[in-house]
């Protein structure tokens, strides 16, 4: 976690997605709660979910490939290659936009906002 946070604590973003609320996930979160800060988000609030721009970037990169991936293994390789092509500060840049995204949502109180 020290890659993203200088105090070595990560941040887990809980948006009540089904995988986050499963019995297994809930148990794991309880057992590892001292390893990160827990940040609750409204359900389906993609503006506050840092994974969304990552999914979009990977999807765009894979869609631009020629020829497109033809098998699940080709898709896995394309995703891994696209991820490895991201610059070293890519994740930190997304983390740095978090406070701006949260402030934008608080001000708007409705719907998605640009960040």
Coordinates of C-alpha atoms in Angstrom, one line a residue:
X1 CA 0.0 0.0 0.0
X2 CA 3.0 2.3 0.4
X3 CA 3.0 2.8 -3.4
X4 CA -0.3 4.8 -3.2
X5 CA -0.2 6.0 0.4
X6 CA 2.9 7.3 2.2
X7 CA 1.5 6.1 5.5
X8 CA 1.3 2.5 4.1
X9 CA -2.5 2.3 4.6
X10 CA -4.6 1.6 1.6
X11 CA -8.2 2.7 1.1
X12 CA -11.0 0.2 0.4
X13 CA -13.9 1.6 -1.4
X14 CA -17.2 -0.2 -0.5
X15 CA -20.1 0.6 -2.8
X16 CA -22.3 -2.3 -1.7
X17 CA -21.7 -4.2 -4.9
X18 CA -22.7 -7.9 -4.5
X19 CA -19.0 -9.1 -4.5
X20 CA -18.2 -6.7 -1.7
X21 CA -21.1 -7.9 0.5
X22 CA -20.7 -11.6 0.1
X23 CA -20.0 -13.7 3.2
X24 CA -16.4 -14.4 2.1
X25 CA -15.7 -10.7 1.3
X26 CA -17.2 -9.5 4.5
X27 CA -15.2 -12.0 6.6
X28 CA -12.0 -11.0 4.7
X29 CA -12.7 -7.3 5.3
X30 CA -13.2 -7.9 9.0
X31 CA -10.0 -9.9 9.3
X32 CA -7.9 -7.3 7.4
X33 CA -9.6 -4.1 8.6
X34 CA -6.4 -2.9 10.2
X35 CA -4.6 -2.9 6.8
X36 CA -6.7 -0.1 5.2
X37 CA -9.2 2.7 5.7
X38 CA -12.7 1.8 4.8
X39 CA -14.6 4.3 2.6
X40 CA -18.3 3.7 2.1
X41 CA -19.8 5.0 -1.1
X42 CA -23.4 5.1 -2.3
X43 CA -24.3 2.0 -4.3
X44 CA -23.5 2.3 -8.0
X45 CA -21.6 5.6 -7.6
X46 CA -19.1 5.1 -10.5
X47 CA -17.8 8.6 -10.1
X48 CA -16.3 7.6 -6.8
X49 CA -15.0 4.3 -8.0
X50 CA -11.4 4.5 -9.1
X51 CA -11.7 1.3 -11.0
X52 CA -14.1 2.7 -13.6
X53 CA -11.6 4.9 -15.5
X54 CA -9.2 1.9 -15.5
X55 CA -11.9 -0.4 -17.0
X56 CA -12.6 2.3 -19.7
X57 CA -8.9 2.7 -20.6
X58 CA -8.4 -1.0 -20.8
X59 CA -11.5 -1.5 -22.9
X60 CA -10.5 1.2 -25.3
X61 CA -7.0 -0.2 -25.7
X62 CA -8.3 -3.7 -26.3
X63 CA -10.9 -2.5 -28.8
X64 CA -8.2 -0.7 -30.8
X65 CA -6.2 -3.9 -31.3
X66 CA -6.0 -5.4 -34.8
X67 CA -6.9 -8.2 -35.0
X68 CA -9.2 -8.2 -32.0
X69 CA -8.8 -10.9 -29.4
X70 CA -10.5 -14.1 -30.6
X71 CA -10.3 -16.3 -27.6
X72 CA -10.5 -15.8 -23.8
X73 CA -6.7 -16.3 -23.6
X74 CA -6.2 -13.7 -26.4
X75 CA -8.3 -11.3 -24.4
X76 CA -6.4 -11.9 -21.2
X77 CA -3.1 -11.3 -23.0
X78 CA -4.5 -8.1 -24.6
X79 CA -5.6 -6.8 -21.2
X80 CA -2.3 -7.6 -19.6
X81 CA -0.4 -6.0 -22.4
X82 CA -2.6 -2.9 -22.3
X83 CA -2.1 -2.7 -18.5
X84 CA 1.7 -2.9 -18.8
X85 CA 1.6 -0.1 -21.4
X86 CA 0.2 2.3 -18.8
X87 CA 2.8 4.9 -17.5
X88 CA 4.3 4.4 -14.0
X89 CA 2.3 7.2 -12.5
X90 CA -1.1 6.2 -13.9
X91 CA -2.6 4.9 -10.7
X92 CA -1.3 7.7 -8.6
X93 CA -2.9 10.2 -11.1
X94 CA -6.3 8.5 -10.5
X95 CA -5.8 8.5 -6.8
X96 CA -4.9 12.2 -6.9
X97 CA -8.2 13.0 -8.6
X98 CA -10.3 11.4 -5.8
X99 CA -10.7 14.4 -3.6
X100 CA -11.8 16.5 -6.6
X101 CA -14.3 13.8 -7.7
X102 CA -15.8 13.5 -4.2
X103 CA -16.1 17.3 -3.9
X104 CA -17.8 17.4 -7.3
X105 CA -20.4 14.8 -6.2
X106 CA -21.0 16.6 -2.9
X107 CA -21.7 19.8 -4.8
X108 CA -23.9 18.2 -7.4
X109 CA -25.8 15.9 -5.1
X110 CA -27.2 14.1 -8.2
X111 CA -25.9 12.2 -11.2
X112 CA -22.4 11.6 -12.5
X113 CA -20.0 14.5 -12.9
X114 CA -16.9 15.0 -15.0
X115 CA -13.6 15.0 -13.2

